[in-house]
mmCIF file of C-alpha atoms and ligand atoms in Angstrom:
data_model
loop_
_atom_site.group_PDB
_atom_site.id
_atom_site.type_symbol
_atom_site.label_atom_id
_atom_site.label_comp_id
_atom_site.label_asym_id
_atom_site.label_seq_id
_atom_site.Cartn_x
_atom_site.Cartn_y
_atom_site.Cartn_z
ATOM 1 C CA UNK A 108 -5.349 115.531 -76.526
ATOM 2 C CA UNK A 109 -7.487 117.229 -79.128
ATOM 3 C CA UNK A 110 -8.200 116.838 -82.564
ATOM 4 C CA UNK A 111 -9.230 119.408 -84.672
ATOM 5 C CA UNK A 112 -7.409 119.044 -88.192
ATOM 6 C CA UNK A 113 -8.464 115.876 -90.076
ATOM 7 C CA UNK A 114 -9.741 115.683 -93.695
ATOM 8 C CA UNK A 115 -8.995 113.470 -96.586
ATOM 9 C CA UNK A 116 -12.062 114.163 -98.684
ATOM 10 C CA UNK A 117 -14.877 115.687 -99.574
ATOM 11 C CA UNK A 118 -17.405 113.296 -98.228
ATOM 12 C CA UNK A 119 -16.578 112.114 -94.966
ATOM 13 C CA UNK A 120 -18.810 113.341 -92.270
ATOM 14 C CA UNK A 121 -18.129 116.856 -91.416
ATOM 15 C CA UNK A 122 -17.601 118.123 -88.422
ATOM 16 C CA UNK A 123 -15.689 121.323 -88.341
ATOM 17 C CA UNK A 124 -15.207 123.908 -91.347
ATOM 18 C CA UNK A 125 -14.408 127.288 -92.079
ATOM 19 C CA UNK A 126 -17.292 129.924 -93.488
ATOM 20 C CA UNK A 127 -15.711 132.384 -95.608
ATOM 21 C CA UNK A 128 -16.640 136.421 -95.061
ATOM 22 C CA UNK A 129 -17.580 139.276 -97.773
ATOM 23 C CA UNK A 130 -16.646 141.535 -95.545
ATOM 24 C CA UNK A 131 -14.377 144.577 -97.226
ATOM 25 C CA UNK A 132 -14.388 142.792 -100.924
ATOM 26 C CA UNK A 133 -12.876 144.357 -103.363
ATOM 27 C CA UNK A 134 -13.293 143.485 -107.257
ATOM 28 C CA UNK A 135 -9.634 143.453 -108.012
ATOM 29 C CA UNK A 136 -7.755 145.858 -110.621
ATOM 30 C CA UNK A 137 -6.504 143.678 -114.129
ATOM 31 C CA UNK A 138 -3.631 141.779 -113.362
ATOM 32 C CA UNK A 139 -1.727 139.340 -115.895
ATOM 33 C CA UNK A 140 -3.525 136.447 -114.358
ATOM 34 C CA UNK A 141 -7.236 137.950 -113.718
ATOM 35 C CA UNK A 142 -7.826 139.883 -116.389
ATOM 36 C CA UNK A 143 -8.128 136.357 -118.515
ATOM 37 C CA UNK A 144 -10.736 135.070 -116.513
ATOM 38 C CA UNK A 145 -13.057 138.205 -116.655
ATOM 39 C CA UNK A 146 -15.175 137.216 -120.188
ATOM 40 C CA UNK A 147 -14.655 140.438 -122.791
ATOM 41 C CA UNK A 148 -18.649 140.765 -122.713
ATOM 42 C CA UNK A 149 -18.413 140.961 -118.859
ATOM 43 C CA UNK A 150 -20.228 143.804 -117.012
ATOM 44 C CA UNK A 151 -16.685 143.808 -114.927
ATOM 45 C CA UNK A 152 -14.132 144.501 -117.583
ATOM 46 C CA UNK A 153 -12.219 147.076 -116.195
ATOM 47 C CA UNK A 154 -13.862 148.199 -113.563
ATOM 48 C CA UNK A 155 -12.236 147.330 -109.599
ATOM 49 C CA UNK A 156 -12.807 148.745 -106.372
ATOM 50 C CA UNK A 157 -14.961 147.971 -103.395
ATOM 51 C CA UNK A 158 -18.530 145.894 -103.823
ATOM 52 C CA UNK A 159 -21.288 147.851 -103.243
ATOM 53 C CA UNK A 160 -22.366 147.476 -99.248
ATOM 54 C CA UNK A 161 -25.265 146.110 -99.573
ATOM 55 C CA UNK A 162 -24.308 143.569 -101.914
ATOM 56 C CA UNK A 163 -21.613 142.836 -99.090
ATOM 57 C CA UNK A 164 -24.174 142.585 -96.441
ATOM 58 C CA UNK A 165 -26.614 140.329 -98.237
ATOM 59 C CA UNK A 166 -23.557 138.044 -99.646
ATOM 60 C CA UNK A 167 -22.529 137.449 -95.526
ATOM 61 C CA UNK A 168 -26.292 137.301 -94.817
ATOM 62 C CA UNK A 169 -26.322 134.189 -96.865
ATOM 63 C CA UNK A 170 -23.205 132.914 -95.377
ATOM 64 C CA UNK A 171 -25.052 132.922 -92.418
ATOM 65 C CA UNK A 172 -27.599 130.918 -93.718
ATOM 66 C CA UNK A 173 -25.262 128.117 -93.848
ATOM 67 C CA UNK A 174 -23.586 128.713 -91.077
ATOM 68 C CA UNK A 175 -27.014 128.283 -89.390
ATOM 69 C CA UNK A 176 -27.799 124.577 -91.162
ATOM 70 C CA UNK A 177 -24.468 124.084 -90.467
ATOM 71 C CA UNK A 178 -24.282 125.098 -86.467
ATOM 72 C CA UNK A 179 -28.254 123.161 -86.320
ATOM 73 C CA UNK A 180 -26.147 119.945 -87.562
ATOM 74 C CA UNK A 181 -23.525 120.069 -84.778
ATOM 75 C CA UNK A 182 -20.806 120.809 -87.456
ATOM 76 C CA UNK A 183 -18.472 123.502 -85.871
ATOM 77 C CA UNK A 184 -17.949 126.644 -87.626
ATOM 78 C CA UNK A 185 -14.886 128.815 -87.458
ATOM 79 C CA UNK A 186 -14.578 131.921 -89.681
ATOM 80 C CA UNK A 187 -11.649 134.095 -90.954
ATOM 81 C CA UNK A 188 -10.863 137.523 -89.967
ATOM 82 C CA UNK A 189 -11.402 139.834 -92.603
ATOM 83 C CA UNK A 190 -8.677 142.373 -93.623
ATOM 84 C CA UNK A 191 -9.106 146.126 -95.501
ATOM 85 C CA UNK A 192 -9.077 144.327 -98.866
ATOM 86 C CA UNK A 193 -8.785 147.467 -100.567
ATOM 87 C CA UNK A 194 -5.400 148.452 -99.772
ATOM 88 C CA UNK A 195 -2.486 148.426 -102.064
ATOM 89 C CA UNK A 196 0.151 145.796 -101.593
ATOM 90 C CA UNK A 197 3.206 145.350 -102.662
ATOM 91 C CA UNK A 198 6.792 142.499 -102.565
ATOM 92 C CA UNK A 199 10.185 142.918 -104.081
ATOM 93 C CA UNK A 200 8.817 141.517 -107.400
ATOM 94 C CA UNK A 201 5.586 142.800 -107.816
ATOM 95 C CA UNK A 202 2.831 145.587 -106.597
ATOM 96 C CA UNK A 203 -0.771 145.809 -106.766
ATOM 97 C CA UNK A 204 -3.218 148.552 -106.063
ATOM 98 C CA UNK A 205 -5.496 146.095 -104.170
ATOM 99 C CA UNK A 206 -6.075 143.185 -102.368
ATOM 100 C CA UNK A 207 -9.595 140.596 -103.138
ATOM 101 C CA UNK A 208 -11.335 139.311 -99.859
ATOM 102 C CA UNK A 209 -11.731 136.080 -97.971
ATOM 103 C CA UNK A 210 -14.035 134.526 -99.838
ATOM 104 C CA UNK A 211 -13.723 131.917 -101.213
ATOM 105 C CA UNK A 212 -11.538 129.859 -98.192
ATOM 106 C CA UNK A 213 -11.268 126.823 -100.858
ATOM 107 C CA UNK A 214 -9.172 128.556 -103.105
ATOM 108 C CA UNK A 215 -6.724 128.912 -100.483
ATOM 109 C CA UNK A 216 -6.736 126.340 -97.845
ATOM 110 C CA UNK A 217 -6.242 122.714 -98.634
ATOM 111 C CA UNK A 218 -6.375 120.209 -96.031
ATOM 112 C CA UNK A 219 -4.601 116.968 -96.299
ATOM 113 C CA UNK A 220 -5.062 114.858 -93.261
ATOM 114 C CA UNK A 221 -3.822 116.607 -89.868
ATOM 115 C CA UNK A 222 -2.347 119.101 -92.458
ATOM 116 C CA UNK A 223 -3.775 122.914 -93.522
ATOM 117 C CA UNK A 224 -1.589 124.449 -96.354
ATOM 118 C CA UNK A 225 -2.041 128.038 -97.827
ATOM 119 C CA UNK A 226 -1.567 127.844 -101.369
ATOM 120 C CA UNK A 227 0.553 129.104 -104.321
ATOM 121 C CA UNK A 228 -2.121 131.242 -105.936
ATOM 122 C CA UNK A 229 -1.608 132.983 -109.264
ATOM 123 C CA UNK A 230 -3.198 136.301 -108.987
ATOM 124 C CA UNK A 231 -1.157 138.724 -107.133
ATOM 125 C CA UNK A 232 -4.050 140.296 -105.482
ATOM 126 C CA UNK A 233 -4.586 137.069 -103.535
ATOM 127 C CA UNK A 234 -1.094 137.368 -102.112
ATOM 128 C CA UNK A 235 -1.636 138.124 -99.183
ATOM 129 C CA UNK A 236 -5.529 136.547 -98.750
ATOM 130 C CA UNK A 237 -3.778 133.920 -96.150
ATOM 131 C CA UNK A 238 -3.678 136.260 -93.109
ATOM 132 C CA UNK A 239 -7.049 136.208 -92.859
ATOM 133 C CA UNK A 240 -6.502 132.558 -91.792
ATOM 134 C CA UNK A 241 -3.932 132.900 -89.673
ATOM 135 C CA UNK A 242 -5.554 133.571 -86.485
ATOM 136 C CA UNK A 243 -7.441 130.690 -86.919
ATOM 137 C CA UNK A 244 -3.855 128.569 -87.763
ATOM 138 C CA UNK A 245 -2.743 130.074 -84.619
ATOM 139 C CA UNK A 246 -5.500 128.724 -82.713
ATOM 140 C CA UNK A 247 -5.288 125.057 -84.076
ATOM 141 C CA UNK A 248 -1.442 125.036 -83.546
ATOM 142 C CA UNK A 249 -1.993 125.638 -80.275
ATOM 143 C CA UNK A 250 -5.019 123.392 -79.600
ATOM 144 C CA UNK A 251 -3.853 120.605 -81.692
ATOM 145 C CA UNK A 252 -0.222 119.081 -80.937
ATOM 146 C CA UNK A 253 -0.499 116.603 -84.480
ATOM 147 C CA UNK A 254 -1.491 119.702 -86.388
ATOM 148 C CA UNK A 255 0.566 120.809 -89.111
ATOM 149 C CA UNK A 256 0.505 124.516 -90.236
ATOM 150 C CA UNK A 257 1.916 125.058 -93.338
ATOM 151 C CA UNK A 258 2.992 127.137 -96.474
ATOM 152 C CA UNK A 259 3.291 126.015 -99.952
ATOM 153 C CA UNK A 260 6.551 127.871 -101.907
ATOM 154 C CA UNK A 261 5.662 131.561 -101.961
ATOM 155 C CA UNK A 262 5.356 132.031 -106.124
ATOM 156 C CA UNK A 263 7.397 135.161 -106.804
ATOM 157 C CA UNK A 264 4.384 136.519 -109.555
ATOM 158 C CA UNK A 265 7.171 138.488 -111.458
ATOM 159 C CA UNK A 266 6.220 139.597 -115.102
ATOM 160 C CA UNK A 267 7.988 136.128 -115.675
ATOM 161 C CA UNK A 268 5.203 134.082 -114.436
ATOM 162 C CA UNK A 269 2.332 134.851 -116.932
ATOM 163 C CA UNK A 270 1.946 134.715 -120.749
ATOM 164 C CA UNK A 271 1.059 138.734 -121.458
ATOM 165 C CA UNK A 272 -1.563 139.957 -123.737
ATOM 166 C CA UNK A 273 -2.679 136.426 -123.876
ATOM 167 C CA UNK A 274 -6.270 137.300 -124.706
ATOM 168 C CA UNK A 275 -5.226 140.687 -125.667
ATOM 169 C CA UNK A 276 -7.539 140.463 -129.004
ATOM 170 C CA UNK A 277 -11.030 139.669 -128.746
ATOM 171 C CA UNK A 278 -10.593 136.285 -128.717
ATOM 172 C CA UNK A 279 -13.774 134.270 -129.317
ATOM 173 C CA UNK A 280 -15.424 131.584 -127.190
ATOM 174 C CA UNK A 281 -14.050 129.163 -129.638
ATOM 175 C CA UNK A 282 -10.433 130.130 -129.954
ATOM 176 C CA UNK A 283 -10.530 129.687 -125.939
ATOM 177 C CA UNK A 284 -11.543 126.280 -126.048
ATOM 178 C CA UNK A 285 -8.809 125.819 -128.525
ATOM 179 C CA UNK A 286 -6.432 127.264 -125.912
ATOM 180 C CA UNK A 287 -7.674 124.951 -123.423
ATOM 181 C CA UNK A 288 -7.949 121.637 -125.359
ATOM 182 C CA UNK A 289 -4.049 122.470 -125.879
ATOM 183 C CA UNK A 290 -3.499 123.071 -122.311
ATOM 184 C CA UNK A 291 -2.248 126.804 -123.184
ATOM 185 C CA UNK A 292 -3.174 128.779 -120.594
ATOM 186 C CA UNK A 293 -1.779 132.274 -118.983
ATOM 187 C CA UNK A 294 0.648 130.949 -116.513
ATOM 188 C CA UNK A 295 4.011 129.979 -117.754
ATOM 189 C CA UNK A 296 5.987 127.186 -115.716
ATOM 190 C CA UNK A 297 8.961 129.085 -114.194
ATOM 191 C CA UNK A 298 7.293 128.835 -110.707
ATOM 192 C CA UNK A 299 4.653 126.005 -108.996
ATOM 193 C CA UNK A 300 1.301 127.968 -108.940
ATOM 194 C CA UNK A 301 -1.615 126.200 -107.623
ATOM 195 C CA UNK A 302 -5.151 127.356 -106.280
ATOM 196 C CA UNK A 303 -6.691 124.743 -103.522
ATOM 197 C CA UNK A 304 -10.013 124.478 -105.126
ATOM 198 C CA UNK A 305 -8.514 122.922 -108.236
ATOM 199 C CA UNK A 306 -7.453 119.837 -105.879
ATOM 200 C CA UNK A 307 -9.803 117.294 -105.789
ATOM 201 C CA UNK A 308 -8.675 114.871 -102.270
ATOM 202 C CA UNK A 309 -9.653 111.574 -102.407
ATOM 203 C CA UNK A 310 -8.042 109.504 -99.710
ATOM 204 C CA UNK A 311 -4.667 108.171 -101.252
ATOM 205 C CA UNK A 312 -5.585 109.963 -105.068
ATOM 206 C CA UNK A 313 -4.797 113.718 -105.599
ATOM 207 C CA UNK A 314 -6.706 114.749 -108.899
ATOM 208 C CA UNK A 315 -5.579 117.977 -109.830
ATOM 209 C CA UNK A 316 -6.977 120.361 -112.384
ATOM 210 C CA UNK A 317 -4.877 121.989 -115.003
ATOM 211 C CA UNK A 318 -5.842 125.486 -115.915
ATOM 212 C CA UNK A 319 -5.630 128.936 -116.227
ATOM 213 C CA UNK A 320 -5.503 128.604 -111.637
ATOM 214 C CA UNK A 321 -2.736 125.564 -111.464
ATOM 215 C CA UNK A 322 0.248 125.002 -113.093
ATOM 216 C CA UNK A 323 2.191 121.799 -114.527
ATOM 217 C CA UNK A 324 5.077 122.854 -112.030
ATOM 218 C CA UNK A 325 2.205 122.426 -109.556
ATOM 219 C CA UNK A 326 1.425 118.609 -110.112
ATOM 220 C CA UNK A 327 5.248 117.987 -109.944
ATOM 221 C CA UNK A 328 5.376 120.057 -106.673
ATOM 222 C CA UNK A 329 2.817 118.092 -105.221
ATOM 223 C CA UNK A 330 3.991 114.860 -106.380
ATOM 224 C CA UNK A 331 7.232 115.398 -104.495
ATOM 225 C CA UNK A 332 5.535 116.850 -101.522
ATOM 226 C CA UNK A 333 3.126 114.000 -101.193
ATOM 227 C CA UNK A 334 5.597 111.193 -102.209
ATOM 228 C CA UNK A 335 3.065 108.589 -100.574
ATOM 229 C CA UNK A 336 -0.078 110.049 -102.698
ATOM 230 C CA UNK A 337 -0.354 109.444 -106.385
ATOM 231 C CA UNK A 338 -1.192 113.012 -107.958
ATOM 232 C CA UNK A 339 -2.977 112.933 -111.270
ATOM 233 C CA UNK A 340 -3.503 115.768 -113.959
ATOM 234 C CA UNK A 341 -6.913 116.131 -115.112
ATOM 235 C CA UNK A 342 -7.975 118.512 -117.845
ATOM 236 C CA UNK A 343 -11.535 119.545 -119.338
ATOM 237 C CA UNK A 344 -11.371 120.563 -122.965
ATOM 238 C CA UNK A 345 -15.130 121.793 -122.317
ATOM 239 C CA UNK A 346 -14.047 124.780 -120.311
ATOM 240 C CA UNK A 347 -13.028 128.051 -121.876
ATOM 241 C CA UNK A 348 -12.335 129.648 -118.229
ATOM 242 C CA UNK A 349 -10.789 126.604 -116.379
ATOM 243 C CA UNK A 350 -10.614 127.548 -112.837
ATOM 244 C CA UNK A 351 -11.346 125.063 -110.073
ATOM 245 C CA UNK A 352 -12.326 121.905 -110.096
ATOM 246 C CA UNK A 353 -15.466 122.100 -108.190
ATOM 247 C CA UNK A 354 -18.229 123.077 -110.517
ATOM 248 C CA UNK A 355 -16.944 120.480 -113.316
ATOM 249 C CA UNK A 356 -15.792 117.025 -111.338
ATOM 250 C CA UNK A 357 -17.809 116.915 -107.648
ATOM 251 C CA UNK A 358 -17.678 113.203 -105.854
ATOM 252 C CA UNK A 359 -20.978 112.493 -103.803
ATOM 253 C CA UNK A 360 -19.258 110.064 -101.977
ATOM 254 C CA UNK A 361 -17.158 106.749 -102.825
ATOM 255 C CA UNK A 362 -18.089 105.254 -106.268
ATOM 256 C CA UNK A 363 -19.754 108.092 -107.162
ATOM 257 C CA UNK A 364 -19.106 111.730 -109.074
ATOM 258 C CA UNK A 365 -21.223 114.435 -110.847
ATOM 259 C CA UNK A 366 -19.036 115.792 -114.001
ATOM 260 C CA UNK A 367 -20.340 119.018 -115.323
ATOM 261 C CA UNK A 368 -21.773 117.674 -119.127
ATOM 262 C CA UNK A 369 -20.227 121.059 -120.966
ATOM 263 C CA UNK A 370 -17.056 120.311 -119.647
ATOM 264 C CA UNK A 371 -16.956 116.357 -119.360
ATOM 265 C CA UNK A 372 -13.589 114.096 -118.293
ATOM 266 C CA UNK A 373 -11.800 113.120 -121.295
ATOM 267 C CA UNK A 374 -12.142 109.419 -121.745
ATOM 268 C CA UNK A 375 -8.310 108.479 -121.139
ATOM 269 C CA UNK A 376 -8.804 109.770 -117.517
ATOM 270 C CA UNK A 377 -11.750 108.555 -116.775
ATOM 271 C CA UNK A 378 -9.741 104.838 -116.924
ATOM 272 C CA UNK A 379 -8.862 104.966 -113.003
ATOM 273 C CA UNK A 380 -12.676 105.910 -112.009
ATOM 274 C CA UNK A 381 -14.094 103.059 -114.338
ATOM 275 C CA UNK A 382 -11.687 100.323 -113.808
ATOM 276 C CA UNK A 383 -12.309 100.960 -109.839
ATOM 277 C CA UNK A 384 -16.597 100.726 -110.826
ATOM 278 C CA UNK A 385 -16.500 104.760 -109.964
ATOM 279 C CA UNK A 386 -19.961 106.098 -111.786
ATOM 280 C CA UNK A 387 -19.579 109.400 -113.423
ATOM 281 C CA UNK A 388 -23.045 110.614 -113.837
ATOM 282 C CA UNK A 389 -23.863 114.521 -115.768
ATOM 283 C CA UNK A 390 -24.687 117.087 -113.627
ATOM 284 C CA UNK A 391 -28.095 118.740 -114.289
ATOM 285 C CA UNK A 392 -28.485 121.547 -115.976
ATOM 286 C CA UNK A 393 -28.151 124.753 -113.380
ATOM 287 C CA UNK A 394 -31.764 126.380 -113.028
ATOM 288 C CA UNK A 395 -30.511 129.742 -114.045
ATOM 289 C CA UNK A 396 -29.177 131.273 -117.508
ATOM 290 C CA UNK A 397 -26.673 133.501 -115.670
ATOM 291 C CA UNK A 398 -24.324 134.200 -112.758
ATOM 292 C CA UNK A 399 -25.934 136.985 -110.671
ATOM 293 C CA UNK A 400 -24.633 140.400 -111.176
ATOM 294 C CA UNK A 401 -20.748 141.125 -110.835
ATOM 295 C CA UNK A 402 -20.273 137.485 -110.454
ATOM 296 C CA UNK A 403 -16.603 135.577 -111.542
ATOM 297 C CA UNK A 404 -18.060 132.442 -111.562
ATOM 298 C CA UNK A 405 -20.560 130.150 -114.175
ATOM 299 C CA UNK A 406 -23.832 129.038 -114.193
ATOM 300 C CA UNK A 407 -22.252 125.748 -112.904
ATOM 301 C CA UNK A 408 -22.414 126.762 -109.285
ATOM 302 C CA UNK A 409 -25.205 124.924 -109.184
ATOM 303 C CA UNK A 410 -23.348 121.948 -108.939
ATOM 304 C CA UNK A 411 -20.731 123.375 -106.432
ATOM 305 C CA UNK A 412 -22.429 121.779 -103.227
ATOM 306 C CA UNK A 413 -21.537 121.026 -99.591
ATOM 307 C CA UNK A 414 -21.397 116.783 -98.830
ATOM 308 C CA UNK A 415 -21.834 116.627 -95.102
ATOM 309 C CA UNK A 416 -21.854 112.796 -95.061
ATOM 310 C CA UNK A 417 -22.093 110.309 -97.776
ATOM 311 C CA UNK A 418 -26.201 110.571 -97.842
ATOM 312 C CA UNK A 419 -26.275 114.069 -97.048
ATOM 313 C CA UNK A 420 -25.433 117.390 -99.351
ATOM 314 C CA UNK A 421 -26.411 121.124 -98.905
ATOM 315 C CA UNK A 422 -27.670 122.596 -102.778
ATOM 316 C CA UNK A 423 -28.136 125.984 -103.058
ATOM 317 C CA UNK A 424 -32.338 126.421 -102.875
ATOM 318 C CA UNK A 425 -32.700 127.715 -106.395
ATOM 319 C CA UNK A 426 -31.002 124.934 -107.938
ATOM 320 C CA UNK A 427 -33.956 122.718 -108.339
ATOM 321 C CA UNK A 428 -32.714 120.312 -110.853
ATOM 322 C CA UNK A 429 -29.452 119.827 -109.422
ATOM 323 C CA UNK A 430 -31.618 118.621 -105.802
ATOM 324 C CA UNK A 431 -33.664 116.628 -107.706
ATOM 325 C CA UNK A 432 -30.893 114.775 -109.071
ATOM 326 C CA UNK A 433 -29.473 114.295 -105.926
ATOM 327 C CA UNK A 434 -32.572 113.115 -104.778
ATOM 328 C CA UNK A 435 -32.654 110.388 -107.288
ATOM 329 C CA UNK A 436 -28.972 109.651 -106.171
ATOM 330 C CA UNK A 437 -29.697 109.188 -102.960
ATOM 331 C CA UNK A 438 -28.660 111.776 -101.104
ATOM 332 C CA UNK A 439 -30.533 113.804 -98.485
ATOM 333 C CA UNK A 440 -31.047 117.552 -99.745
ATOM 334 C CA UNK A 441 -30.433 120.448 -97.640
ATOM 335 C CA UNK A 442 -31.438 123.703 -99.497
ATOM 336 C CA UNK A 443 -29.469 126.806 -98.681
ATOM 337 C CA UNK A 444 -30.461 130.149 -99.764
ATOM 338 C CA UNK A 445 -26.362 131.168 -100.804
ATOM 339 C CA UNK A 446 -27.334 132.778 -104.337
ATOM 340 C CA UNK A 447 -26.324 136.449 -103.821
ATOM 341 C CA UNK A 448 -22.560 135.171 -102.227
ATOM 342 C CA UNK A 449 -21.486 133.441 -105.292
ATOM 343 C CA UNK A 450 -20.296 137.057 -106.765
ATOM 344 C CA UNK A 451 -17.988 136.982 -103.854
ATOM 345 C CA UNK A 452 -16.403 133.713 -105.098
ATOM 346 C CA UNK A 453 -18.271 130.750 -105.238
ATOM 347 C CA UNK A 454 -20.298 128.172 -104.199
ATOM 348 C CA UNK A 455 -21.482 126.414 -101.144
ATOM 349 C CA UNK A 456 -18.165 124.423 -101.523
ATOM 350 C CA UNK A 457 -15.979 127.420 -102.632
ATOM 351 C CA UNK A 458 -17.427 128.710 -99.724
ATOM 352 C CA UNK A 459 -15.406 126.621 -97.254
ATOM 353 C CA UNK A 460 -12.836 124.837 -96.247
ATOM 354 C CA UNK A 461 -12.414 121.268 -94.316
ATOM 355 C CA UNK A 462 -10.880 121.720 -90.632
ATOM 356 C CA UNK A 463 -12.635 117.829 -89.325
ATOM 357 C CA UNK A 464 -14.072 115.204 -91.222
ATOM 358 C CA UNK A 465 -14.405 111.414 -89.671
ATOM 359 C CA UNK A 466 -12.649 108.968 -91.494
ATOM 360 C CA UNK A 467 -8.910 107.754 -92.185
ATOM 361 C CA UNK A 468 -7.069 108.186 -95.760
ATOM 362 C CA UNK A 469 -7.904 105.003 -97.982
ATOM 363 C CA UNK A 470 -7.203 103.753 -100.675
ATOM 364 C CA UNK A 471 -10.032 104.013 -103.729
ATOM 365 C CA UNK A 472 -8.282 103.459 -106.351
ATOM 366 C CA UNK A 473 -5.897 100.190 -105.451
HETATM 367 N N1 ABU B 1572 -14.760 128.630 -108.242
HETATM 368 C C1 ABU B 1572 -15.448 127.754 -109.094
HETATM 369 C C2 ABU B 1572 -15.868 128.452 -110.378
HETATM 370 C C3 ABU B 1572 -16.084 127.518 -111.472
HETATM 371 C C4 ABU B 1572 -16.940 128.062 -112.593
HETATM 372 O O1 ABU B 1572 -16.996 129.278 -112.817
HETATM 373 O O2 ABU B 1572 -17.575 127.260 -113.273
#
C-alpha cells in the first residue's frame, strides 16, 4: 500500500510537495474582496489583465530553482496544471471577468493528516483556482487508498458576503489598523470563508488567522469539522492588510516561532505558546524596502520560508538577515533565488503545499 498524503505541520521532514506555476497569471479585475487588499498608493489600482510574459517566465524560472534544491534533497515534487486564467467565469450568484493563477498552492490546499481540502476562498476570482489541483487529487485518490480528497462548503460570494465600499475613501494607514485592531474587516459572516495559508497546523492545535482572507464563520466551521483538534483565533493588530498567516507567525520547529515584530501576537494569545515553554523570537528585518514590481504581498516575505526538517529551512537568497537569524537559531540555510515569483503570490512557503511529511499528529500544547 502507498502513502502519499501525510502532513500535520510545517516542520516535519518533507518529503513530497506541490510547486505552484505562473503560468497564464492574470492580475485580477476589483472585486468586493480584492480591491481592499490592493494599497490606494499601489502601482496596481485598477489595472487587471495578463502579467507581462516575461515576468511569467522568470517568476516559473525561479520556481524551478526550488524545485531543483528541492528534487537534489530527494523531496518529491508534483506541480499543478495551469488553466487560461484569463477567462471570464461565472455561478448562479456571481460573475467575474477573470480568473488569478495557481500560484500560490497554500492559499488553497490545506493538508491535515491523510487529508487535502480545497478551501473556501473569498475572492471570486479564485473560484475556480482548485482545478488546477485536481489532476493531481485524481492521482493520489487513486494511488493512495487512506487518502481523503476533499471540499470545504463552496461560499456562495453573493453581494451578501462582503462589506461594500469598505475602503471606498482614502482611508489612511492608520484608520486600517483601527479596522483591524477591531477585527472589522471586508467579509461579513453569512457564509464560512477561509484561505489555507491563514491556517497555521500544528499537530493537535489549529491556529487560525482572522482577517480580511478568513472569516469568524470559518473558525466555527473548522471547529466542528475537526471536533478532535482545538482551533484557536489569532489576530495581529500590527497588520493593516491581514492576509495569511505566514509572513507574521512562522514555527521553525517545536518550541520555536518567528513572529513578524510590526505585526506581533497579542499577549493574551501568546498564553498557550508560553505556558507550553514555546519561544517567540522577532523576525529580522526583510533586506529590502519594497515588494518587487506588481507584487500583492509585503516586505515580510522575507520571513515566508520553506522548513524541510526541524534543522533545515530554504530563505529566499536576498534575505540576508532573515538567514542569519536562522543561522543563529540553528537551522541549516538553504538560499533560493525565488525573488521575482513573489508578485505571483508569495513566498517560498506560499509557494507550496504539503503532500508528505514524516511524523504523526501530537500533541504540543497538552
Ligand atoms: N501571502 C502572504 C502575504 C503576507 C504579506 O503580505 O505580508
Amino acid at each position: 500500500m502507498t502513502k502519499i498524503v501525510s502532513s500535520w505541520n510545517d516542520w516535519d521532514p518533507l518529503k513530497r510537495v506541490i510547486v505552484g506555476r505562473c503560468d497564464n497569471s492574470v492580475i485580477p479585475p476589483e472585486e468586493p474582496a480584492t480591491s481592499e487588499k490592493v494599497p490606494v498608493d499601489s502601482e496596481m489600482r485598477g489595472m487587471w489583465g495578463l502579467r507581462p510574459l516575461e515576468t511569467v517566465e522568470r517568476g516559473n524560472e525561479c520556481l524551478e530553482n526550488l524545485v531543483k534544491i528541492l528534487e537534489d534533497r530527494g523531496v518529491i515534487v508534483d506541480r499543478p496544471t495551469p488553466l487560461q486564467w484569463n477567462q471570464a467565469i461565472g455561478t448562479p450568484d456571481f460573475r467575474n471577468d477573470s480568473m488569478m493563477t495557481c500560484m500560490p498552492p497554500r492559499d488553497i490546499l490545506l493538508t491535515v493528516g491523510n487529508e487535502i481540502m480545497a478551501a473556501a476562498n473569498s475572492f471570486r476570482c479564485r473560484y475556480f483556482e482548485y482545478l488546477a489541483y485536481w489532476p493531481l487529487m485524481e492521482q493520489y485518490f487513486e494511488e493512495d487508498p487512506e487518502f481523503k480528497w476533499t471540499q470545504a462548503p463552496r461560499p456562495r460570494l453573493t453581494d451578501k458576503s462582503y462589506k461594500h465600499n469598505y475602503y471606498d475613501e482614502k482611508i489612511t494607514l492608520e484608520e486600517r489598523l483601527v479596522r483591524t485592531a477591531n477585527k472589522d474587516f471586508v467579509t461579513t459572516e453569512v457564509e464560512p470563508m477561509w484561505d489555507a495559508a491563514d491556517v497555521m497546523r500544528m499537530g493537535k492545535d489549529l491556529f487560525i488567522q482572522h482577517g480580511l482572507t478568513t472569516n469568524r464563520a470559518a473558525m466555527d466551521w473548522f471547529q466542528r469539522y475537526y471536533p478532535d483538534f482545538r482551533v484557536h483565533a489569532v489576530n495581529f493588530p500590527g497588520d493593516p492588510y491581514p492576509i495569511h498567516i505566514d509572513a507574521t507567525f512562522v514555527p521553525l520547529r517545536p518550541g520555536l516561532i518567528i513572529n513578524n515584530p510590526h505585526r506581533p501576537l497579542p499577549e493574551e494569545q501568546r498564553a498557550i505558546f508560553e505556558a507550553n515553554d514555546w519561544q517567540i523570537v522577532e523576525a529580522a528585518q526583510p533586506a529590502h524596502t519594497e515588494p518587487p514590481a506588481l507584487c500583492y504581498s509585503s516586505v515580510w516575505l522575507s520571513m515566508n520560508c520553506l522548513v524541510l526538517d526541524p534543522k533545515t529551512v530554504i530563505v529566499e537568497a536576498s534575505e540576508v538577515y532573515q538567514q542569519e537569524q536562522m543561522d543563529k537559531l540553528g537551522m541549516n540555510v538553504i538560499p533560493c533565488d525565488l525573488r521575482d515569483a513573489y508578485p505571483f503570490g508569495g513566498g517560498l512557503h506560499c509557494s507550496t503545499a504539503d503532500v508528505y511529511r514524516e511524523g504523526d499528529c501530537l500533541d504540543y500544547f497538552p
